[in-house]
mmCIF file of C-alpha atoms in Angstrom:
data_model
loop_
_atom_site.group_PDB
_atom_site.id
_atom_site.type_symbol
_atom_site.label_atom_id
_atom_site.label_comp_id
_atom_site.label_asym_id
_atom_site.label_seq_id
_atom_site.Cartn_x
_atom_site.Cartn_y
_atom_site.Cartn_z
ATOM 1 C CA UNK A 87 15.394 -14.983 36.147
ATOM 2 C CA UNK A 88 16.625 -11.596 35.002
ATOM 3 C CA UNK A 89 17.289 -10.601 31.407
ATOM 4 C CA UNK A 90 17.669 -7.530 29.247
ATOM 5 C CA UNK A 91 16.249 -6.919 25.811
ATOM 6 C CA UNK A 92 18.481 -4.690 23.688
ATOM 7 C CA UNK A 93 19.295 -3.908 20.047
ATOM 8 C CA UNK A 94 21.872 -6.323 18.727
ATOM 9 C CA UNK A 95 25.498 -5.331 18.250
ATOM 10 C CA UNK A 96 28.192 -6.766 15.952
ATOM 11 C CA UNK A 97 29.385 -8.978 18.800
ATOM 12 C CA UNK A 98 25.964 -10.722 18.766
ATOM 13 C CA UNK A 99 26.232 -11.857 15.154
ATOM 14 C CA UNK A 100 27.559 -15.318 16.037
ATOM 15 C CA UNK A 101 24.851 -15.816 18.659
ATOM 16 C CA UNK A 102 22.077 -14.652 16.356
ATOM 17 C CA UNK A 103 23.315 -16.992 13.595
ATOM 18 C CA UNK A 104 23.255 -19.820 16.148
ATOM 19 C CA UNK A 105 19.659 -18.995 17.124
ATOM 20 C CA UNK A 106 18.588 -18.663 13.448
ATOM 21 C CA UNK A 107 20.013 -22.117 12.766
ATOM 22 C CA UNK A 108 18.303 -23.672 15.785
ATOM 23 C CA UNK A 109 15.073 -21.930 14.936
ATOM 24 C CA UNK A 110 15.274 -23.060 11.330
ATOM 25 C CA UNK A 111 16.001 -26.643 12.336
ATOM 26 C CA UNK A 112 12.920 -26.450 14.507
ATOM 27 C CA UNK A 113 10.906 -25.202 11.541
ATOM 28 C CA UNK A 114 12.248 -27.903 9.257
ATOM 29 C CA UNK A 115 11.164 -30.655 11.624
ATOM 30 C CA UNK A 116 7.611 -29.365 11.661
ATOM 31 C CA UNK A 117 6.934 -28.896 7.983
ATOM 32 C CA UNK A 118 6.277 -31.465 5.351
ATOM 33 C CA UNK A 119 8.803 -30.108 2.895
ATOM 34 C CA UNK A 120 12.450 -29.238 3.082
ATOM 35 C CA UNK A 121 13.044 -25.508 2.932
ATOM 36 C CA UNK A 122 14.797 -24.374 -0.184
ATOM 37 C CA UNK A 123 17.164 -22.067 1.659
ATOM 38 C CA UNK A 124 19.069 -22.713 4.885
ATOM 39 C CA UNK A 125 18.760 -19.091 5.980
ATOM 40 C CA UNK A 126 21.027 -16.178 5.240
ATOM 41 C CA UNK A 127 24.732 -16.468 5.921
ATOM 42 C CA UNK A 128 26.634 -14.407 8.476
ATOM 43 C CA UNK A 129 28.413 -12.182 5.929
ATOM 44 C CA UNK A 130 25.093 -11.163 4.370
ATOM 45 C CA UNK A 131 23.514 -10.643 7.749
ATOM 46 C CA UNK A 132 26.384 -8.410 8.826
ATOM 47 C CA UNK A 133 26.283 -6.354 5.661
ATOM 48 C CA UNK A 134 22.482 -5.961 5.716
ATOM 49 C CA UNK A 135 22.216 -5.403 9.457
ATOM 50 C CA UNK A 136 25.203 -3.120 10.066
ATOM 51 C CA UNK A 137 25.847 -1.460 6.693
ATOM 52 C CA UNK A 138 25.326 2.211 5.888
ATOM 53 C CA UNK A 139 21.657 1.508 5.241
ATOM 54 C CA UNK A 140 20.529 -1.291 7.571
ATOM 55 C CA UNK A 141 17.809 -3.463 6.058
ATOM 56 C CA UNK A 142 16.301 -4.639 9.333
ATOM 57 C CA UNK A 143 16.545 -4.297 13.063
ATOM 58 C CA UNK A 144 17.221 -7.073 15.549
ATOM 59 C CA UNK A 145 16.651 -7.195 19.295
ATOM 60 C CA UNK A 146 18.288 -9.796 21.481
ATOM 61 C CA UNK A 147 17.391 -11.078 24.950
ATOM 62 C CA UNK A 148 20.384 -11.642 27.186
ATOM 63 C CA UNK A 149 20.668 -13.249 30.626
ATOM 64 C CA UNK A 150 23.485 -12.631 33.126
ATOM 65 C CA UNK A 151 26.497 -15.038 32.977
ATOM 66 C CA UNK A 152 25.369 -16.840 36.162
ATOM 67 C CA UNK A 153 22.061 -17.709 34.483
ATOM 68 C CA UNK A 154 23.503 -18.841 31.152
ATOM 69 C CA UNK A 155 22.086 -21.790 29.240
ATOM 70 C CA UNK A 156 23.190 -25.361 29.873
ATOM 71 C CA UNK A 157 25.527 -25.081 26.904
ATOM 72 C CA UNK A 158 26.974 -21.771 28.088
ATOM 73 C CA UNK A 159 25.059 -19.117 26.128
ATOM 74 C CA UNK A 160 23.783 -15.798 27.463
ATOM 75 C CA UNK A 161 22.028 -14.541 24.327
ATOM 76 C CA UNK A 162 18.868 -16.653 24.530
ATOM 77 C CA UNK A 163 16.344 -15.049 22.167
ATOM 78 C CA UNK A 164 15.951 -12.674 19.263
ATOM 79 C CA UNK A 165 13.410 -10.888 17.111
ATOM 80 C CA UNK A 166 13.926 -9.443 13.643
ATOM 81 C CA UNK A 167 11.830 -6.498 12.527
ATOM 82 C CA UNK A 168 11.683 -4.097 9.615
ATOM 83 C CA UNK A 169 9.697 -1.007 8.896
ATOM 84 C CA UNK A 170 7.267 -1.238 6.071
ATOM 85 C CA UNK A 171 4.336 0.547 4.494
ATOM 86 C CA UNK A 172 0.691 0.163 3.696
ATOM 87 C CA UNK A 173 -1.556 2.655 1.888
ATOM 88 C CA UNK A 174 -4.293 1.806 4.397
ATOM 89 C CA UNK A 175 -2.269 2.272 7.518
ATOM 90 C CA UNK A 176 0.798 4.241 6.478
ATOM 91 C CA UNK A 177 3.898 3.177 8.378
ATOM 92 C CA UNK A 178 3.785 -0.330 9.804
ATOM 93 C CA UNK A 179 6.350 -2.666 11.329
ATOM 94 C CA UNK A 180 6.818 -6.320 10.423
ATOM 95 C CA UNK A 181 8.023 -8.854 12.976
ATOM 96 C CA UNK A 182 9.871 -11.938 11.837
ATOM 97 C CA UNK A 183 11.628 -14.832 13.543
ATOM 98 C CA UNK A 184 10.637 -14.372 17.154
ATOM 99 C CA UNK A 185 12.649 -17.072 18.914
ATOM 100 C CA UNK A 186 13.455 -17.921 22.530
ATOM 101 C CA UNK A 187 15.548 -20.951 23.495
ATOM 102 C CA UNK A 188 13.293 -23.667 24.944
ATOM 103 C CA UNK A 189 14.888 -23.639 28.428
ATOM 104 C CA UNK A 190 14.098 -19.898 28.731
ATOM 105 C CA UNK A 191 10.478 -20.006 27.606
ATOM 106 C CA UNK A 192 7.490 -19.147 29.790
ATOM 107 C CA UNK A 193 9.349 -16.295 31.457
ATOM 108 C CA UNK A 194 7.947 -13.434 29.415
ATOM 109 C CA UNK A 195 11.013 -13.058 27.174
ATOM 110 C CA UNK A 196 9.025 -13.384 23.943
ATOM 111 C CA UNK A 197 6.530 -10.771 25.118
ATOM 112 C CA UNK A 198 9.397 -8.466 26.129
ATOM 113 C CA UNK A 199 10.967 -8.741 22.663
ATOM 114 C CA UNK A 200 7.589 -7.962 21.039
ATOM 115 C CA UNK A 201 6.799 -5.100 23.400
ATOM 116 C CA UNK A 202 10.167 -3.429 22.726
ATOM 117 C CA UNK A 203 9.489 -3.613 18.987
ATOM 118 C CA UNK A 204 5.975 -2.197 19.532
ATOM 119 C CA UNK A 205 7.397 0.686 21.566
ATOM 120 C CA UNK A 206 10.036 1.441 18.919
ATOM 121 C CA UNK A 207 7.447 1.198 16.141
ATOM 122 C CA UNK A 208 5.015 3.609 17.814
ATOM 123 C CA UNK A 209 7.909 6.052 18.284
ATOM 124 C CA UNK A 210 8.527 5.810 14.538
ATOM 125 C CA UNK A 211 4.900 6.575 13.749
ATOM 126 C CA UNK A 212 3.828 3.020 12.900
ATOM 127 C CA UNK A 213 0.195 2.147 13.575
ATOM 128 C CA UNK A 214 0.368 -1.617 13.060
ATOM 129 C CA UNK A 215 2.648 -4.534 13.921
ATOM 130 C CA UNK A 216 2.255 -7.306 11.348
ATOM 131 C CA UNK A 217 3.407 -10.914 11.346
ATOM 132 C CA UNK A 218 3.607 -13.460 8.553
ATOM 133 C CA UNK A 219 4.095 -17.026 9.758
ATOM 134 C CA UNK A 220 3.164 -20.631 9.054
ATOM 135 C CA UNK A 221 0.016 -21.741 10.874
ATOM 136 C CA UNK A 222 1.718 -24.782 12.384
ATOM 137 C CA UNK A 223 3.593 -22.329 14.581
ATOM 138 C CA UNK A 224 1.022 -22.621 17.357
ATOM 139 C CA UNK A 225 3.215 -21.240 20.202
ATOM 140 C CA UNK A 226 3.740 -17.958 18.333
ATOM 141 C CA UNK A 227 0.080 -17.661 17.368
ATOM 142 C CA UNK A 228 -1.017 -18.390 20.956
ATOM 143 C CA UNK A 229 1.247 -15.584 22.159
ATOM 144 C CA UNK A 230 0.026 -13.144 19.489
ATOM 145 C CA UNK A 231 -3.570 -13.932 20.378
ATOM 146 C CA UNK A 232 -2.951 -13.443 24.085
ATOM 147 C CA UNK A 233 -1.508 -10.008 23.305
ATOM 148 C CA UNK A 234 -4.614 -8.950 21.352
ATOM 149 C CA UNK A 235 -3.389 -9.603 17.813
ATOM 150 C CA UNK A 236 -5.816 -10.639 15.097
ATOM 151 C CA UNK A 237 -5.459 -13.491 12.607
ATOM 152 C CA UNK A 238 -6.353 -11.542 9.462
ATOM 153 C CA UNK A 239 -6.108 -14.635 7.287
ATOM 154 C CA UNK A 240 -8.936 -16.147 9.319
ATOM 155 C CA UNK A 241 -10.918 -12.918 9.739
ATOM 156 C CA UNK A 242 -10.448 -11.177 6.403
ATOM 157 C CA UNK A 243 -9.092 -13.931 4.148
ATOM 158 C CA UNK A 244 -5.703 -12.350 3.678
ATOM 159 C CA UNK A 245 -3.343 -14.540 1.711
ATOM 160 C CA UNK A 246 0.368 -14.402 0.941
ATOM 161 C CA UNK A 247 1.806 -14.953 -2.519
ATOM 162 C CA UNK A 248 5.374 -14.794 -3.644
ATOM 163 C CA UNK A 249 7.378 -15.034 -6.804
ATOM 164 C CA UNK A 250 11.028 -15.977 -6.794
ATOM 165 C CA UNK A 251 13.824 -17.742 -8.663
ATOM 166 C CA UNK A 252 13.387 -18.259 -12.399
ATOM 167 C CA UNK A 253 9.835 -16.839 -12.424
ATOM 168 C CA UNK A 254 11.044 -13.605 -10.826
ATOM 169 C CA UNK A 255 13.906 -13.361 -13.339
ATOM 170 C CA UNK A 256 11.517 -13.873 -16.214
ATOM 171 C CA UNK A 257 9.158 -11.235 -14.829
ATOM 172 C CA UNK A 258 12.041 -8.758 -14.623
ATOM 173 C CA UNK A 259 13.097 -9.591 -18.186
ATOM 174 C CA UNK A 260 9.719 -8.520 -19.526
ATOM 175 C CA UNK A 261 10.814 -4.916 -19.029
ATOM 176 C CA UNK A 262 11.257 -3.551 -22.535
ATOM 177 C CA UNK A 263 11.528 0.177 -21.860
ATOM 178 C CA UNK B 47 -2.060 1.789 -26.734
ATOM 179 C CA UNK B 48 1.260 3.159 -25.608
ATOM 180 C CA UNK B 49 2.249 3.860 -22.028
ATOM 181 C CA UNK B 50 5.307 4.324 -19.868
ATOM 182 C CA UNK B 51 5.972 2.941 -16.415
ATOM 183 C CA UNK B 52 8.139 5.237 -14.317
ATOM 184 C CA UNK B 53 8.915 6.088 -10.657
ATOM 185 C CA UNK B 54 6.414 8.602 -9.358
ATOM 186 C CA UNK B 55 7.312 12.276 -8.868
ATOM 187 C CA UNK B 56 5.804 14.917 -6.617
ATOM 188 C CA UNK B 57 3.561 16.035 -9.450
ATOM 189 C CA UNK B 58 1.906 12.575 -9.413
ATOM 190 C CA UNK B 59 0.767 12.822 -5.795
ATOM 191 C CA UNK B 60 -2.722 14.051 -6.690
ATOM 192 C CA UNK B 61 -3.166 11.296 -9.287
ATOM 193 C CA UNK B 62 -1.899 8.557 -6.978
ATOM 194 C CA UNK B 63 -4.277 9.752 -4.221
ATOM 195 C CA UNK B 64 -7.129 9.606 -6.763
ATOM 196 C CA UNK B 65 -6.194 6.028 -7.719
ATOM 197 C CA UNK B 66 -5.793 4.976 -4.041
ATOM 198 C CA UNK B 67 -9.298 6.311 -3.362
ATOM 199 C CA UNK B 68 -10.800 4.549 -6.395
ATOM 200 C CA UNK B 69 -8.947 1.383 -5.514
ATOM 201 C CA UNK B 70 -10.091 1.563 -1.877
ATOM 202 C CA UNK B 71 -13.710 2.146 -2.897
ATOM 203 C CA UNK B 72 -13.400 -0.919 -5.047
ATOM 204 C CA UNK B 73 -12.106 -2.864 -2.089
ATOM 205 C CA UNK B 74 -14.835 -1.593 0.220
ATOM 206 C CA UNK B 75 -17.556 -2.792 -2.121
ATOM 207 C CA UNK B 76 -16.170 -6.276 -2.143
ATOM 208 C CA UNK B 77 -15.665 -6.907 1.536
ATOM 209 C CA UNK B 78 -18.214 -7.605 4.208
ATOM 210 C CA UNK B 79 -16.917 -5.063 6.632
ATOM 211 C CA UNK B 80 -16.148 -1.371 6.413
ATOM 212 C CA UNK B 81 -12.445 -0.713 6.530
ATOM 213 C CA UNK B 82 -11.341 1.107 9.618
ATOM 214 C CA UNK B 83 -9.127 3.546 7.763
ATOM 215 C CA UNK B 84 -9.828 5.402 4.533
ATOM 216 C CA UNK B 85 -6.210 5.202 3.420
ATOM 217 C CA UNK B 86 -3.372 7.552 4.148
ATOM 218 C CA UNK B 87 -3.789 11.244 3.441
ATOM 219 C CA UNK B 88 -1.777 13.190 0.871
ATOM 220 C CA UNK B 89 0.407 15.040 3.420
ATOM 221 C CA UNK B 90 1.511 11.748 5.001
ATOM 222 C CA UNK B 91 2.055 10.174 1.594
ATOM 223 C CA UNK B 92 4.218 13.095 0.508
ATOM 224 C CA UNK B 93 6.292 13.059 3.684
ATOM 225 C CA UNK B 94 6.783 9.279 3.645
ATOM 226 C CA UNK B 95 7.334 9.013 -0.089
ATOM 227 C CA UNK B 96 9.538 12.053 -0.706
ATOM 228 C CA UNK B 97 11.189 12.775 2.630
ATOM 229 C CA UNK B 98 14.868 12.347 3.449
ATOM 230 C CA UNK B 99 14.274 8.670 4.125
ATOM 231 C CA UNK B 100 11.493 7.447 1.788
ATOM 232 C CA UNK B 101 9.403 4.674 3.350
ATOM 233 C CA UNK B 102 8.254 3.112 0.075
ATOM 234 C CA UNK B 103 8.605 3.384 -3.686
ATOM 235 C CA UNK B 104 5.812 3.955 -6.160
ATOM 236 C CA UNK B 105 5.708 3.360 -9.898
ATOM 237 C CA UNK B 106 3.032 4.909 -12.096
ATOM 238 C CA UNK B 107 1.801 3.948 -15.559
ATOM 239 C CA UNK B 108 1.140 6.915 -17.816
ATOM 240 C CA UNK B 109 -0.490 7.143 -21.249
ATOM 241 C CA UNK B 110 0.054 9.989 -23.736
ATOM 242 C CA UNK B 111 -2.418 12.888 -23.624
ATOM 243 C CA UNK B 112 -4.221 11.725 -26.782
ATOM 244 C CA UNK B 113 -4.986 8.392 -25.101
ATOM 245 C CA UNK B 114 -6.144 9.807 -21.790
ATOM 246 C CA UNK B 115 -9.066 8.307 -19.860
ATOM 247 C CA UNK B 116 -12.669 9.342 -20.488
ATOM 248 C CA UNK B 117 -12.449 11.701 -17.536
ATOM 249 C CA UNK B 118 -9.170 13.219 -18.721
ATOM 250 C CA UNK B 119 -6.455 11.399 -16.744
ATOM 251 C CA UNK B 120 -3.109 10.219 -18.083
ATOM 252 C CA UNK B 121 -1.813 8.491 -14.925
ATOM 253 C CA UNK B 122 -3.823 5.266 -15.133
ATOM 254 C CA UNK B 123 -2.142 2.804 -12.785
ATOM 255 C CA UNK B 124 0.236 2.506 -9.873
ATOM 256 C CA UNK B 125 2.111 0.023 -7.708
ATOM 257 C CA UNK B 126 3.542 0.583 -4.255
ATOM 258 C CA UNK B 127 6.526 -1.418 -3.125
ATOM 259 C CA UNK B 128 8.938 -1.478 -0.238
ATOM 260 C CA UNK B 129 12.097 -3.365 0.505
ATOM 261 C CA UNK B 130 11.929 -5.800 3.329
ATOM 262 C CA UNK B 131 13.828 -8.678 4.902
ATOM 263 C CA UNK B 132 13.560 -12.325 5.701
ATOM 264 C CA UNK B 133 16.102 -14.500 7.534
ATOM 265 C CA UNK B 134 15.319 -17.261 5.010
ATOM 266 C CA UNK B 135 15.722 -15.228 1.882
ATOM 267 C CA UNK B 136 17.634 -12.120 2.905
ATOM 268 C CA UNK B 137 16.445 -9.031 1.011
ATOM 269 C CA UNK B 138 12.943 -9.252 -0.406
ATOM 270 C CA UNK B 139 10.520 -6.778 -1.926
ATOM 271 C CA UNK B 140 6.859 -6.422 -1.005
ATOM 272 C CA UNK B 141 4.291 -5.284 -3.534
ATOM 273 C CA UNK B 142 1.158 -3.529 -2.416
ATOM 274 C CA UNK B 143 -1.776 -1.859 -4.118
ATOM 275 C CA UNK B 144 -1.303 -2.838 -7.723
ATOM 276 C CA UNK B 145 -4.062 -0.901 -9.479
ATOM 277 C CA UNK B 146 -4.933 -0.155 -13.110
ATOM 278 C CA UNK B 147 -8.035 1.853 -14.083
ATOM 279 C CA UNK B 148 -10.692 -0.478 -15.516
ATOM 280 C CA UNK B 149 -10.691 1.079 -19.001
ATOM 281 C CA UNK B 150 -6.944 0.403 -19.311
ATOM 282 C CA UNK B 151 -6.939 -3.221 -18.161
ATOM 283 C CA UNK B 152 -6.004 -6.182 -20.336
ATOM 284 C CA UNK B 153 -3.226 -4.249 -22.035
ATOM 285 C CA UNK B 154 -0.316 -5.553 -19.980
ATOM 286 C CA UNK B 155 -0.023 -2.481 -17.768
ATOM 287 C CA UNK B 156 -0.301 -4.450 -14.516
ATOM 288 C CA UNK B 157 2.380 -6.871 -15.672
ATOM 289 C CA UNK B 158 4.614 -3.963 -16.707
ATOM 290 C CA UNK B 159 4.297 -2.385 -13.259
ATOM 291 C CA UNK B 160 5.181 -5.705 -11.608
ATOM 292 C CA UNK B 161 8.078 -6.435 -13.971
ATOM 293 C CA UNK B 162 9.627 -3.018 -13.326
ATOM 294 C CA UNK B 163 9.479 -3.689 -9.568
ATOM 295 C CA UNK B 164 10.995 -7.165 -10.124
ATOM 296 C CA UNK B 165 13.844 -5.669 -12.154
ATOM 297 C CA UNK B 166 14.499 -2.994 -9.544
ATOM 298 C CA UNK B 167 14.361 -5.571 -6.742
ATOM 299 C CA UNK B 168 16.832 -7.922 -8.420
ATOM 300 C CA UNK B 169 19.204 -4.972 -8.936
ATOM 301 C CA UNK B 170 18.938 -4.343 -5.156
ATOM 302 C CA UNK B 171 19.807 -7.951 -4.357
ATOM 303 C CA UNK B 172 16.289 -9.123 -3.515
ATOM 304 C CA UNK B 173 15.523 -12.779 -4.174
ATOM 305 C CA UNK B 174 11.745 -12.728 -3.638
ATOM 306 C CA UNK B 175 8.775 -10.521 -4.506
ATOM 307 C CA UNK B 176 6.018 -10.989 -1.939
ATOM 308 C CA UNK B 177 2.379 -9.961 -1.901
ATOM 309 C CA UNK B 178 -0.170 -9.821 0.886
ATOM 310 C CA UNK B 179 -3.747 -9.432 -0.322
ATOM 311 C CA UNK B 180 -7.333 -10.473 0.406
ATOM 312 C CA UNK B 181 -8.353 -13.655 -1.364
ATOM 313 C CA UNK B 182 -11.469 -12.052 -2.901
ATOM 314 C CA UNK B 183 -9.050 -10.099 -5.126
ATOM 315 C CA UNK B 184 -9.284 -12.697 -7.879
ATOM 316 C CA UNK B 185 -7.969 -10.478 -10.721
ATOM 317 C CA UNK B 186 -4.688 -9.847 -8.860
ATOM 318 C CA UNK B 187 -4.299 -13.490 -7.902
ATOM 319 C CA UNK B 188 -5.000 -14.621 -11.479
ATOM 320 C CA UNK B 189 -2.263 -12.295 -12.711
ATOM 321 C CA UNK B 190 0.219 -13.417 -10.030
ATOM 322 C CA UNK B 191 -0.454 -17.056 -10.897
ATOM 323 C CA UNK B 192 0.009 -16.403 -14.622
ATOM 324 C CA UNK B 193 3.395 -14.882 -13.836
ATOM 325 C CA UNK B 194 4.541 -17.931 -11.877
ATOM 326 C CA UNK B 195 3.858 -16.720 -8.354
ATOM 327 C CA UNK B 196 2.894 -19.175 -5.650
ATOM 328 C CA UNK B 197 0.060 -18.897 -3.142
ATOM 329 C CA UNK B 198 2.034 -19.732 0.013
ATOM 330 C CA UNK B 199 -1.064 -19.550 2.176
ATOM 331 C CA UNK B 200 -2.503 -22.422 0.148
ATOM 332 C CA UNK B 201 0.790 -24.325 -0.263
ATOM 333 C CA UNK B 202 2.527 -23.801 3.077
ATOM 334 C CA UNK B 203 -0.265 -22.506 5.343
ATOM 335 C CA UNK B 204 1.230 -19.071 5.771
ATOM 336 C CA UNK B 205 -1.031 -16.762 7.752
ATOM 337 C CA UNK B 206 -0.990 -13.051 8.516
ATOM 338 C CA UNK B 207 -1.572 -11.636 11.949
ATOM 339 C CA UNK B 208 -1.514 -8.050 13.117
ATOM 340 C CA UNK B 209 -1.799 -6.054 16.254
ATOM 341 C CA UNK B 210 -2.839 -2.424 16.248
ATOM 342 C CA UNK B 211 -4.681 0.306 18.119
ATOM 343 C CA UNK B 212 -5.198 -0.129 21.839
ATOM 344 C CA UNK B 213 -3.658 -3.628 21.878
ATOM 345 C CA UNK B 214 -0.452 -2.339 20.258
ATOM 346 C CA UNK B 215 -0.321 0.567 22.763
ATOM 347 C CA UNK B 216 -0.727 -1.863 25.646
ATOM 348 C CA UNK B 217 1.973 -4.125 24.263
ATOM 349 C CA UNK B 218 4.373 -1.171 24.044
ATOM 350 C CA UNK B 219 3.503 -0.133 27.587
ATOM 351 C CA UNK B 220 4.688 -3.501 28.926
ATOM 352 C CA UNK B 221 8.252 -2.290 28.435
ATOM 353 C CA UNK B 222 9.635 -1.789 31.909
ATOM 354 C CA UNK B 223 13.333 -1.448 31.224
#
């Protein structure tokens, strides 16, 4: 099994959308609730990923044509990441949506995607690689743990909150200045 | 009590560093462990906040000179934020380090800081305002809840992991390509 991990290009948009959809279907089946959003659409992803001011980075894992998937695909995994900030740590990188097609798992592709992001992040002066995920995602957590990551929700009681939709609109409308 | 909420300027760097230190002391007293990092230093904060490619935004709350704090300060609160991304939601904004000096609390300053970020984020096409914090920070969580935010760790079992230090170096060194 040979593969390369590389930054995505415009030609990968269709493949990454395919993998996002598969990944999101996988998520949907394992949660109790329906997700409110079916993921971003291709036009938004293209604008935000390849515009003048890209909002995130994406790495893809690609196998040679002779090792393509049963249904004919060569782009078999992806990882989204974005640079972020923390007054404790300074520059940090967030990883999101690590995904490898089931038939290509157990070959180190997930670790390769993560290690490329870690290398890029260190080169950009980041001192931490952070992940936010649902705790039913045992395969991802097992991999993170194997690599020396720490569950800071378990260790330090970190929690995630968010505000969106009508509540976020109402919050914004409180601005009177 | 009158105050303004505005984006920080270079002249606020000293005040924001003061508030970060007070805020971090406050955190230290309420956790079981010593934090490994005393917060970023002013030179890093200046470079990352005011360089060619700012890594985060910061809003400050300022009172008029005749309403300054007992120890003579007019910059009495701050909020860090950075734009981020999510394949479920597209553009999102993260809030970090909401802090208001104790003698100025209960006057709506925290809500004003958050609402300005929400307004800015909506203007930038963000659909979600996300917070990561330790669950002993009851005052912040009470405010988020009042504003309609959702604890997604409690509701959807979201957890936070991170990898840093030697483990992050080792992960980066796995890159062989």
